[in-house]
PDB file of C-alpha atoms in Angstrom:
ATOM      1  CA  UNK A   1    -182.510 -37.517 -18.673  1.00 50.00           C
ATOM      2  CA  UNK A   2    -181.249 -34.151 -20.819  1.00 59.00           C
ATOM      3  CA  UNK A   3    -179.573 -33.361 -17.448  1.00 68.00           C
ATOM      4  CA  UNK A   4    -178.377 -36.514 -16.993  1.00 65.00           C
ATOM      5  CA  UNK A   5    -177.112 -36.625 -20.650  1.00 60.00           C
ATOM      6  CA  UNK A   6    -175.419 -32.720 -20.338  1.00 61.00           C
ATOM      7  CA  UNK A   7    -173.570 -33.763 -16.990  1.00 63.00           C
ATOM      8  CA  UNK A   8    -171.560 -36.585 -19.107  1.00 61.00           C
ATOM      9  CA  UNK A   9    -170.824 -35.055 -22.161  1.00 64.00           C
ATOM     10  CA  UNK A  10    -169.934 -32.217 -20.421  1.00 62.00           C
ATOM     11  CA  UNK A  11    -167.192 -33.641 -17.857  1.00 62.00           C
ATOM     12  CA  UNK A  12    -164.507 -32.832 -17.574  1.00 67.00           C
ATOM     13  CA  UNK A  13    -162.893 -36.301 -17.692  1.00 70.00           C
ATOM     14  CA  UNK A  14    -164.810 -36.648 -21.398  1.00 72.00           C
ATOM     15  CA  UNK A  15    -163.222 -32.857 -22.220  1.00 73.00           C
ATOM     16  CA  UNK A  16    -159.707 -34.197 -21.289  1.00 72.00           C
ATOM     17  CA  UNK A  17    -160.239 -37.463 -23.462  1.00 73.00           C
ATOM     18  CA  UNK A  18    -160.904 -35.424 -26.589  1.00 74.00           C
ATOM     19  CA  UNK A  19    -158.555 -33.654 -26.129  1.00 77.00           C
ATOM     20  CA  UNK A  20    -156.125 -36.248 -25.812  1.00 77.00           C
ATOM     21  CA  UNK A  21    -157.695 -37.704 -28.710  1.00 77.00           C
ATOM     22  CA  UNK A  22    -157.546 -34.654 -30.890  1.00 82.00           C
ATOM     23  CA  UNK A  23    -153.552 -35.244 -30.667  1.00 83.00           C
ATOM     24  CA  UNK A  24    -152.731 -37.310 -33.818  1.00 81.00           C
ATOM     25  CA  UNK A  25    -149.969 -39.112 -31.094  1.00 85.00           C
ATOM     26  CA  UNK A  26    -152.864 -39.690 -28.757  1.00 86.00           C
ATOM     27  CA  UNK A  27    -155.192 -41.168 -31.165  1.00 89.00           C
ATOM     28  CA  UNK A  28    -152.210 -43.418 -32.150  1.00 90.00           C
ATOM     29  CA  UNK A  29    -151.988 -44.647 -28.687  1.00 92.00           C
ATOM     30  CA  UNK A  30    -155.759 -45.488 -28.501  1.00 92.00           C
ATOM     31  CA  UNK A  31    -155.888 -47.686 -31.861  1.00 94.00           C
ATOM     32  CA  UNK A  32    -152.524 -49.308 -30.867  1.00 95.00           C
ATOM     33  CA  UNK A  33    -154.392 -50.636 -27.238  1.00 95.00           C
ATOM     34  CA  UNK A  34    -157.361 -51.535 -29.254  1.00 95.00           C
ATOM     35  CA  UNK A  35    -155.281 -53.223 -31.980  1.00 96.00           C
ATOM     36  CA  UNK A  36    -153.081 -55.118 -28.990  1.00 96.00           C
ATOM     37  CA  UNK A  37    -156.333 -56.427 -26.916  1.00 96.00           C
ATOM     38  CA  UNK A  38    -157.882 -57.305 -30.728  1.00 96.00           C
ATOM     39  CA  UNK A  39    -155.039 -59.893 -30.979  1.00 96.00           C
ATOM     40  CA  UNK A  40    -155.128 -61.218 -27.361  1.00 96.00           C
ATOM     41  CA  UNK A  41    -158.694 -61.765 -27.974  1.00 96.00           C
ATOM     42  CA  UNK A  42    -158.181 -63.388 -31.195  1.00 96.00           C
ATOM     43  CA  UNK A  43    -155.947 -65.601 -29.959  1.00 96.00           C
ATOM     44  CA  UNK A  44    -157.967 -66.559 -26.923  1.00 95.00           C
ATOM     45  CA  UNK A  45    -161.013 -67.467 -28.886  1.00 95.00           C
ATOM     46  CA  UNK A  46    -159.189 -69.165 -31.562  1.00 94.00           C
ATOM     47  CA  UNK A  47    -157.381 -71.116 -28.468  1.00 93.00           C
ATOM     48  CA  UNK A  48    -161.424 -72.066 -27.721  1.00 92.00           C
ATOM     49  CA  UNK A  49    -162.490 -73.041 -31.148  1.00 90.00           C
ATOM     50  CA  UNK A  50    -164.359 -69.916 -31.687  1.00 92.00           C
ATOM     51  CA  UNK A  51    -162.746 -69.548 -35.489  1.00 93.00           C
ATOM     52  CA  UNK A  52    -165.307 -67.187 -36.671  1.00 93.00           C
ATOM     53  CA  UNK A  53    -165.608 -64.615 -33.538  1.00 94.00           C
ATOM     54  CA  UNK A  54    -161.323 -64.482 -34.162  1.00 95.00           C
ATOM     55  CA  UNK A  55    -161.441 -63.686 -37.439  1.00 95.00           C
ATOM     56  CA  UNK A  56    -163.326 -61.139 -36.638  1.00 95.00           C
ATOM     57  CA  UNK A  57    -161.272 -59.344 -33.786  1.00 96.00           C
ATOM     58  CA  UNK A  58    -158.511 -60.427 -35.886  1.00 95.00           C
ATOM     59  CA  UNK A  59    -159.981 -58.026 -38.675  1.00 95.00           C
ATOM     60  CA  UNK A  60    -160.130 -55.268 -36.150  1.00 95.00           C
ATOM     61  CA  UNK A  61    -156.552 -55.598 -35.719  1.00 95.00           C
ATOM     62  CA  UNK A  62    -155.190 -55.828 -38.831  1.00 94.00           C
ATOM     63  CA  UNK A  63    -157.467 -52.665 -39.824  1.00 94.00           C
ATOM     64  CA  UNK A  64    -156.147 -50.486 -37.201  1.00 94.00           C
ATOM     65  CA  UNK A  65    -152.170 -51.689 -38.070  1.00 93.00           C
ATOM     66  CA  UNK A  66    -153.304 -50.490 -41.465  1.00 91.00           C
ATOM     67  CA  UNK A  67    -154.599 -46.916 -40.557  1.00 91.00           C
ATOM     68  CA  UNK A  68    -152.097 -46.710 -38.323  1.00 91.00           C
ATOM     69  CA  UNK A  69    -149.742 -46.968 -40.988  1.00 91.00           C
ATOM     70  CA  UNK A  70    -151.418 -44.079 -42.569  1.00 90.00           C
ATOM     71  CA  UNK A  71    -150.699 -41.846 -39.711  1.00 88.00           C
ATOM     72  CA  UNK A  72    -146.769 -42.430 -39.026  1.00 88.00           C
ATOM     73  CA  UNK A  73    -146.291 -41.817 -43.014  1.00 86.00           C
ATOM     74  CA  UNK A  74    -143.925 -38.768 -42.034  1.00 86.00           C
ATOM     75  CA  UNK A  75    -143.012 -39.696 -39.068  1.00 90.00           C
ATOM     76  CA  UNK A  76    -139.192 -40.483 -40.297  1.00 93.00           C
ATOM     77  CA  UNK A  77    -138.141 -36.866 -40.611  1.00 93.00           C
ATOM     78  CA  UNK A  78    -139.192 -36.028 -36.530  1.00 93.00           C
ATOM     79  CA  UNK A  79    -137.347 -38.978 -35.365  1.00 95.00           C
ATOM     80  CA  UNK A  80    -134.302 -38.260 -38.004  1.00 94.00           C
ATOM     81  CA  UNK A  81    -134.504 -33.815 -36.970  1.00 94.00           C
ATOM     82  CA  UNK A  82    -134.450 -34.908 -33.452  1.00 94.00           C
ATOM     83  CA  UNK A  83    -131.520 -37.239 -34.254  1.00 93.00           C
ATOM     84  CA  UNK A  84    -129.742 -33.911 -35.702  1.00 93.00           C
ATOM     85  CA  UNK A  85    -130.317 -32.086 -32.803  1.00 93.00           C
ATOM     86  CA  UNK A  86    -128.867 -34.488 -30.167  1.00 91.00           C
ATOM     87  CA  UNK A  87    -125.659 -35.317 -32.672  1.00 90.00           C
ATOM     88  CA  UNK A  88    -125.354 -31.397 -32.720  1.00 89.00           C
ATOM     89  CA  UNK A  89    -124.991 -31.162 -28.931  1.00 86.00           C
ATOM     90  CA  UNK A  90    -121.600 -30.853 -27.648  1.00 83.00           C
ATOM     91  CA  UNK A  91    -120.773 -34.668 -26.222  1.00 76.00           C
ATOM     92  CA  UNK A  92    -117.013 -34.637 -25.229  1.00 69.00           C
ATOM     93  CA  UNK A  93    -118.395 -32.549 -22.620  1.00 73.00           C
ATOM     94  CA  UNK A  94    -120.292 -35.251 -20.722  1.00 73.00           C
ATOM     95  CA  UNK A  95    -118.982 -37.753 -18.832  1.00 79.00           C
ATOM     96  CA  UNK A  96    -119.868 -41.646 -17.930  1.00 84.00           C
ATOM     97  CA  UNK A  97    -123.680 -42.574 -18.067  1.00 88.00           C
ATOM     98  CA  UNK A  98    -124.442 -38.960 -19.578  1.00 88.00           C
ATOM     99  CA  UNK A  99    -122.415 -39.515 -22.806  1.00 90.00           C
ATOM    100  CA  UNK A 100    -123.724 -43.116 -23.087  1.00 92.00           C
ATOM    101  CA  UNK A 101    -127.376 -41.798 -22.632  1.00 93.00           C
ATOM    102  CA  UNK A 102    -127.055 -39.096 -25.478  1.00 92.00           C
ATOM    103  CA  UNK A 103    -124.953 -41.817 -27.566  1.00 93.00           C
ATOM    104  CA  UNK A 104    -128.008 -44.274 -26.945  1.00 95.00           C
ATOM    105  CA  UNK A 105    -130.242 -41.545 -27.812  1.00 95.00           C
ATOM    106  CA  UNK A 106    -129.099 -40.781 -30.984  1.00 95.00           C
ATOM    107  CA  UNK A 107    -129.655 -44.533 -31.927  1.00 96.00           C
ATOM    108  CA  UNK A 108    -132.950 -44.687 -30.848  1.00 96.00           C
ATOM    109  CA  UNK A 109    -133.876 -41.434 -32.954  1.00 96.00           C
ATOM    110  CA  UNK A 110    -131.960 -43.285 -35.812  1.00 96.00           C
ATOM    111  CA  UNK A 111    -133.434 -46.768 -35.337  1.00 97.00           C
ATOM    112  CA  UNK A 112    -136.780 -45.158 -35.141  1.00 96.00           C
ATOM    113  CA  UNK A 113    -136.663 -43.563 -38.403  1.00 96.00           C
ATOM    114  CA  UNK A 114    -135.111 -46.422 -40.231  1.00 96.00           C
ATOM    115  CA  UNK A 115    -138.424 -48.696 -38.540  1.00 97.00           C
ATOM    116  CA  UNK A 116    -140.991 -45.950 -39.696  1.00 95.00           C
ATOM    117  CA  UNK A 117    -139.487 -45.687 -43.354  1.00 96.00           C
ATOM    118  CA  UNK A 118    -139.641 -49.136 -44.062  1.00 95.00           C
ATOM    119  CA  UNK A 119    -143.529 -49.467 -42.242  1.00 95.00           C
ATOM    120  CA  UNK A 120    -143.910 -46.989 -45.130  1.00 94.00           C
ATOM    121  CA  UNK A 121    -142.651 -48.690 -47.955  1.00 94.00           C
ATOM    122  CA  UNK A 122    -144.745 -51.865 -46.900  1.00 94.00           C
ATOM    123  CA  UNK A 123    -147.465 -49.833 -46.878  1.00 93.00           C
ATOM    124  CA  UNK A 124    -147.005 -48.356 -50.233  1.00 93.00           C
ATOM    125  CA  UNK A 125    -146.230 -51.843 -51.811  1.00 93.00           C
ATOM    126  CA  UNK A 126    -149.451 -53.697 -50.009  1.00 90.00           C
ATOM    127  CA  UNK A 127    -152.318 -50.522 -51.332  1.00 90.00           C
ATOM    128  CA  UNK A 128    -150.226 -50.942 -54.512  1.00 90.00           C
ATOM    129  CA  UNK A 129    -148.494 -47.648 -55.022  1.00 93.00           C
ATOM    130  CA  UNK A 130    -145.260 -49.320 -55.697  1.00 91.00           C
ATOM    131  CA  UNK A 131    -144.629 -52.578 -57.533  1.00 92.00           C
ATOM    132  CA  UNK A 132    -143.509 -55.229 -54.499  1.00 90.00           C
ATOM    133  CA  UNK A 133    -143.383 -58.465 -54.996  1.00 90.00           C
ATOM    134  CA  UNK A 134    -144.355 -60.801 -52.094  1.00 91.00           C
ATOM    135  CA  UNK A 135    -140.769 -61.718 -51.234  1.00 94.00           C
ATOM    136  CA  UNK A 136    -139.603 -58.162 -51.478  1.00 94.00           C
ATOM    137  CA  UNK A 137    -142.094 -56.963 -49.334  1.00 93.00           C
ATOM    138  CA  UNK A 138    -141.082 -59.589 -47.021  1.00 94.00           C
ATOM    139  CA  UNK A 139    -137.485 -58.264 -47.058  1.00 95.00           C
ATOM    140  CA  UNK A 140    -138.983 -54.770 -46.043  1.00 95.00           C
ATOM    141  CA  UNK A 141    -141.429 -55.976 -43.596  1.00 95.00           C
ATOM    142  CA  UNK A 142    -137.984 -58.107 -41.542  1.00 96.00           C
ATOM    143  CA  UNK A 143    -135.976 -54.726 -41.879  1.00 96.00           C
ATOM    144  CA  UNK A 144    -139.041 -52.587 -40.347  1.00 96.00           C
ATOM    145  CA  UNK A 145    -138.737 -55.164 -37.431  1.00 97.00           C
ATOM    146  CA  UNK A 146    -134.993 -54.832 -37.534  1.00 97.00           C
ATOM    147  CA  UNK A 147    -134.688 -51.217 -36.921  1.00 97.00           C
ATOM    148  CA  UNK A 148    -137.647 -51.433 -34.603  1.00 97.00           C
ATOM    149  CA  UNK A 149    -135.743 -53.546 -32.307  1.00 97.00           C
ATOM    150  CA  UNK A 150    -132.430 -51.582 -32.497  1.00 97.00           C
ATOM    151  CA  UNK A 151    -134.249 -48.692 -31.228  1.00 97.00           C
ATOM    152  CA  UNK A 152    -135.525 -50.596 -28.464  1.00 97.00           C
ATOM    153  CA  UNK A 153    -131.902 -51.597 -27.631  1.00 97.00           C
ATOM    154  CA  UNK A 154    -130.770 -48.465 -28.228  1.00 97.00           C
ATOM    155  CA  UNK A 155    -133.976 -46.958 -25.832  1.00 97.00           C
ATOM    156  CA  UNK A 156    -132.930 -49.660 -23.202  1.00 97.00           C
ATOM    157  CA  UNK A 157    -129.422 -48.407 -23.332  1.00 96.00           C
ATOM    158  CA  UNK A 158    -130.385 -44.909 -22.923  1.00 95.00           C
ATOM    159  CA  UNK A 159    -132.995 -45.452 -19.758  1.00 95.00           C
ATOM    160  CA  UNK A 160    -130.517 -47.400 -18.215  1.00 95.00           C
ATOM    161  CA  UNK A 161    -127.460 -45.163 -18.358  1.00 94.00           C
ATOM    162  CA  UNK A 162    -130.013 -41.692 -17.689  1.00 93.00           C
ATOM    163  CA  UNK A 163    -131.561 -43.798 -14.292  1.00 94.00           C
ATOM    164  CA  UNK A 164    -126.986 -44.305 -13.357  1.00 93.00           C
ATOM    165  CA  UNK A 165    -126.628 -40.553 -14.112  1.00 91.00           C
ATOM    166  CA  UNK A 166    -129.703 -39.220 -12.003  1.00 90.00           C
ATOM    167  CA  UNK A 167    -129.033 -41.704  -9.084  1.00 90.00           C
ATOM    168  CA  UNK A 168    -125.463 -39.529  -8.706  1.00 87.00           C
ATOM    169  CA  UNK A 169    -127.543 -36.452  -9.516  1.00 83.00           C
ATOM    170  CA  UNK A 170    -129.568 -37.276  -6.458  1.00 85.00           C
ATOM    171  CA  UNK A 171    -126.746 -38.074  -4.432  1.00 85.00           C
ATOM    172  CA  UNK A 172    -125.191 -35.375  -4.462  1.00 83.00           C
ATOM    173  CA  UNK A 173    -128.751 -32.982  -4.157  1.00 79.00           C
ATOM    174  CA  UNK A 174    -129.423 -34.796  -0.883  1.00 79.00           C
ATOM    175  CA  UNK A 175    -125.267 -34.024   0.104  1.00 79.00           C
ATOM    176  CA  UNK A 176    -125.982 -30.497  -0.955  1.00 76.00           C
ATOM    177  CA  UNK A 177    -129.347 -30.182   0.536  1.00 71.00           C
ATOM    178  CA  UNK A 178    -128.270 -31.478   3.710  1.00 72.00           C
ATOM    179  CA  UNK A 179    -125.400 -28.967   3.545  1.00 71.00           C
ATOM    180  CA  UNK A 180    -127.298 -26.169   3.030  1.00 70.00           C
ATOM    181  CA  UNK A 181    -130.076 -26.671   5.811  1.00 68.00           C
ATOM    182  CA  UNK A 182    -126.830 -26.873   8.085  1.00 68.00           C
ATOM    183  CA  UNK A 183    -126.033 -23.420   6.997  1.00 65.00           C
ATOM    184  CA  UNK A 184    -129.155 -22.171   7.113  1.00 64.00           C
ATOM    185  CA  UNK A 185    -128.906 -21.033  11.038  1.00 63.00           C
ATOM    186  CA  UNK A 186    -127.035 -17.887   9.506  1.00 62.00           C
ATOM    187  CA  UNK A 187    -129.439 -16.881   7.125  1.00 65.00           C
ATOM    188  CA  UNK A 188    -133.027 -14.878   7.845  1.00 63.00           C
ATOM    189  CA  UNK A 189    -136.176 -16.766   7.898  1.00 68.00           C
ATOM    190  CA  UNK A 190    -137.461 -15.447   4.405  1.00 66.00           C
ATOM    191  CA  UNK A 191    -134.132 -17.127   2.613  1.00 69.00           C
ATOM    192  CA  UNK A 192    -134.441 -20.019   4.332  1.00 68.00           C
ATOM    193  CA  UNK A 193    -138.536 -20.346   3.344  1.00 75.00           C
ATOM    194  CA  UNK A 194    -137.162 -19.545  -0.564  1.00 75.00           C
ATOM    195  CA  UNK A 195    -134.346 -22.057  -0.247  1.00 70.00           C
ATOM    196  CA  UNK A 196    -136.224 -24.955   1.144  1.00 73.00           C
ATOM    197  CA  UNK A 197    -139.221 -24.255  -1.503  1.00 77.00           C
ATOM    198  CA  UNK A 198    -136.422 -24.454  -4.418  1.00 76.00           C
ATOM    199  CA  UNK A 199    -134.835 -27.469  -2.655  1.00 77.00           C
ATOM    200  CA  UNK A 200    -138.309 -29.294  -2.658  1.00 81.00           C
ATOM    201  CA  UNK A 201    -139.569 -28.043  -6.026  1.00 85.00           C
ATOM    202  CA  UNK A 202    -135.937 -30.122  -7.648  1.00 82.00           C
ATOM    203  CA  UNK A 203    -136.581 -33.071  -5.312  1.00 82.00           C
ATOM    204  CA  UNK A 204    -139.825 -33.362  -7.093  1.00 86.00           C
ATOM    205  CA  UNK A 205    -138.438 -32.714 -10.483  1.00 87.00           C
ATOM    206  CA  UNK A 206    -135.780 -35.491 -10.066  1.00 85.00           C
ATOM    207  CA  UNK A 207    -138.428 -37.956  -8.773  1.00 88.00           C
ATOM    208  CA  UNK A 208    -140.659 -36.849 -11.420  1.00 88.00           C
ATOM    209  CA  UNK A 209    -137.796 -37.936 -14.077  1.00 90.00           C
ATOM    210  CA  UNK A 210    -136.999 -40.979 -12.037  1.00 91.00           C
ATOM    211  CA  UNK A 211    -140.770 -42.283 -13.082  1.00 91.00           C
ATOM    212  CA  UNK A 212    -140.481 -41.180 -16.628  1.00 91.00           C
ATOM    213  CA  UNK A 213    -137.177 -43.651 -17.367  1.00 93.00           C
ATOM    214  CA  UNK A 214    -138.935 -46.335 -15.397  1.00 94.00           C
ATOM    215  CA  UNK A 215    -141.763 -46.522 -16.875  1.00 94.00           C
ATOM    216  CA  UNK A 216    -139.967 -46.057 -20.005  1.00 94.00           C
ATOM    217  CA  UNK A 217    -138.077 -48.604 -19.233  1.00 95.00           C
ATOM    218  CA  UNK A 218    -140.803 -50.937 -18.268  1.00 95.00           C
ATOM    219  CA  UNK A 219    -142.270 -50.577 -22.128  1.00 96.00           C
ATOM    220  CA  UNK A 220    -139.284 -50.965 -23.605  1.00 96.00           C
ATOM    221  CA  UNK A 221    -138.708 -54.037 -22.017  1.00 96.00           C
ATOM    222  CA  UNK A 222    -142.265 -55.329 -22.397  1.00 96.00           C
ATOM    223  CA  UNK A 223    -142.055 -53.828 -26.691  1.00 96.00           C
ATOM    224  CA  UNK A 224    -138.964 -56.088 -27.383  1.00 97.00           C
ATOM    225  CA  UNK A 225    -140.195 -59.206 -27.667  1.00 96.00           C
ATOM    226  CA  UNK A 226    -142.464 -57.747 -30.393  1.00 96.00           C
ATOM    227  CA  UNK A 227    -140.282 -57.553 -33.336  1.00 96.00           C
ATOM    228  CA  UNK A 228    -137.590 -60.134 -31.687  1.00 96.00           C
ATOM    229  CA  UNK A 229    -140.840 -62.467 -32.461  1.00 96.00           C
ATOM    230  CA  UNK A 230    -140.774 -61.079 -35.810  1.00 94.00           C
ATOM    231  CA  UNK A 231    -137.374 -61.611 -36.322  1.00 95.00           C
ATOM    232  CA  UNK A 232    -137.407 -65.396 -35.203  1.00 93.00           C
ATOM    233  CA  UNK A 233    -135.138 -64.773 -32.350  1.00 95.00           C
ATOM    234  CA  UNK A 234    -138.296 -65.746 -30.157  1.00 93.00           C
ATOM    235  CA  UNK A 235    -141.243 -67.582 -30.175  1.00 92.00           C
ATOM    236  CA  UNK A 236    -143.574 -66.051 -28.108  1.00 93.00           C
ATOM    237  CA  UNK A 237    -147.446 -66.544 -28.713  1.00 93.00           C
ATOM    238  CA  UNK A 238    -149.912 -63.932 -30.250  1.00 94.00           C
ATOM    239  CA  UNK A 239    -151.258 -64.179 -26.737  1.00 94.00           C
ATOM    240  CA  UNK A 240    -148.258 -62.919 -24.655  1.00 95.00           C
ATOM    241  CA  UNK A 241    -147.738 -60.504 -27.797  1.00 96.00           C
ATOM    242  CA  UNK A 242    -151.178 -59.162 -27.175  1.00 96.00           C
ATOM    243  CA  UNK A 243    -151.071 -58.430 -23.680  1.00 96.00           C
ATOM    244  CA  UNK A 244    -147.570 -57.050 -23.725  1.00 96.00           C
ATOM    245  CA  UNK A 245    -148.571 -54.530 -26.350  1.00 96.00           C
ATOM    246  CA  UNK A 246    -151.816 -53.659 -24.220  1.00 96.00           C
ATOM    247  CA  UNK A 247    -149.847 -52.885 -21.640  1.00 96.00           C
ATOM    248  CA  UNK A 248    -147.720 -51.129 -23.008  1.00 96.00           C
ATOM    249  CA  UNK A 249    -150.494 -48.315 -25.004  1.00 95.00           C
ATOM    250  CA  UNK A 250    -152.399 -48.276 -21.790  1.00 94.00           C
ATOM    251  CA  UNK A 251    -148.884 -46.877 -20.232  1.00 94.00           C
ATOM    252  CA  UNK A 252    -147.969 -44.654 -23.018  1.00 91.00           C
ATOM    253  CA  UNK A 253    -152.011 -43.604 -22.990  1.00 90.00           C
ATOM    254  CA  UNK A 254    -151.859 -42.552 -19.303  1.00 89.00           C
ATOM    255  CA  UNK A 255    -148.531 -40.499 -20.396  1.00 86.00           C
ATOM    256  CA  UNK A 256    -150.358 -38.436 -22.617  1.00 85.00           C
ATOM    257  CA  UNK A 257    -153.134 -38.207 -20.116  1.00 83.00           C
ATOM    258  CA  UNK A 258    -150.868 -37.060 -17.612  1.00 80.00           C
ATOM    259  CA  UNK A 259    -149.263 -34.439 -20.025  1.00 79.00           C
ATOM    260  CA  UNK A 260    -152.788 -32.953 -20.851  1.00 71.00           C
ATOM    261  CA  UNK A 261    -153.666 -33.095 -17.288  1.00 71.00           C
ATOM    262  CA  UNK A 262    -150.941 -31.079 -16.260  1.00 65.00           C
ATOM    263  CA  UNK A 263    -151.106 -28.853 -19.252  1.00 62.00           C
ATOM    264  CA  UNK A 264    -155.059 -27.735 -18.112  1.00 55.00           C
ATOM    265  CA  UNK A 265    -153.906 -27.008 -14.595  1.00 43.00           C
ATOM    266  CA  UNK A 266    -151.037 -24.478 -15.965  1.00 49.00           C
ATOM    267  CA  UNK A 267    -153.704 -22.961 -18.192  1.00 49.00           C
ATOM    268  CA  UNK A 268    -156.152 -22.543 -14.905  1.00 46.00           C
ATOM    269  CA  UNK A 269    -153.178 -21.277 -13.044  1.00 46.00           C
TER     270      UNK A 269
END
């Protein structure tokens, strides 16, 4: 049994969890697919008459939207320094899909910021730090929902304009892939080896960012009805809300998985 015991707290798979879970962005992605399946199963027992099992899930997810709060209290100034950065980069020197991508960009950073300072303020007003009334905190709570959603839009834009922009990238690797294996015949075997290995290693790096935009373009697309429900421009039910937003964490989970993953094998290497 002690065996037994050693072999599963000591696997690897458990290692790489904690370790995931040590990451305060990684812990944020566990509560939010626990808070997200808490309100599809509220809403499916409340759908069966089961009022006191969904006030209890329901509990569970309003107490992990509340300590998630707590954890994206200075999350404003990342979003608003990586806004910075990207406005500092020169733009007139892109072109097409590039410049609309970085453009996006910026507004996501921006929209971001503008979401997470007003989940702040509604914070502060409901543990009673600042004085809110109930309609004012209502006026904060639609403009967290506001911003959220123009960041979405503004995410959208971006993913769709970066996947325009790396379909010519690819393009014109394969043109100058195929070019080069032409001349090839002319060069000694060693070159050609290094060549084809650095040809291979970007193929993989532009299919590798090709996944990335889908699948953030997948959430993104999933995430909007959220605060568009907010907003009253839809009327979607806590149940489609629920399993949107679990899908959603489980896919930005198994990104951070991915990252630690591939962050142990460079430290074995």
């Amino acid at each position: 049994m002690s065996s037994l015991a050693a072999q599963v707290i000591l696997h690897p798979k458990l290692s790489q969890s904690l370790a995931v879970l040590a990451t305060t962005i990684g812990r944020d992605k566990a509560y939010r697919l626990i808070q997200y399946l808490s309100r599809l199963i509220a809403w499916s027992l409340l759908r069966r008459g089961n009022v006191e099992a969904a006030a209890r899930w329901e509990g569970l997810k309003n107490g992990l939207a509340t300590g998630r709060k707590v954890m994206r209290l200075f999350r404003p100034a990342e979003f608003l320094q990586s806004a910075m950065n990207l406005a500092q980069k020169p733009i007139t020197n892109l072109r097409g899909p590039a410049q609309i991508a970085q453009l996006a960009q910026i507004g996501r950073q921006i929209g971001y910021a503008g979401f997470f300072t007003n989940d702040m303020i509604v914070w502060l007003g409901q543990v009673r730090f600042l004085k809110l009334d109930k309609v004012q905190l209502e006026r904060f709570q639609r403009l967290t929902f506001k911003f959220w959603l123009s960041g979405i839009i503004f995410s959208l834009i971006s993913s769709s304009a970066s996947i325009v922009k790396l379909r010519g990238d690819s393009r014109r690797f394969a043109l100058n892939a195929e070019i080069s294996r032409r001349e090839s015949n002319e060069k000694g075997p060693d070159e050609r080896m290094r060549e084809e290995s650095e040809r291979r290693e970007r193929g993989r790096a532009l299919l590798a960012q090709r996944q990335t935009l889908l699948s953030q373009l997948i959430i993104d697309s999933c995430d909007v009805w959220i605060p568009a429900t907010g907003l009253g421009f839809t009327n979607v039910n806590d149940g489609v809300l629920g399993a949107l937003g679990t899908i959603t964490s489980y896919m930005s989970l198994q990104t951070q998985w991915r990252k630690h993953a591939a962050a142990g094998v460079r430290k074995s290497i």
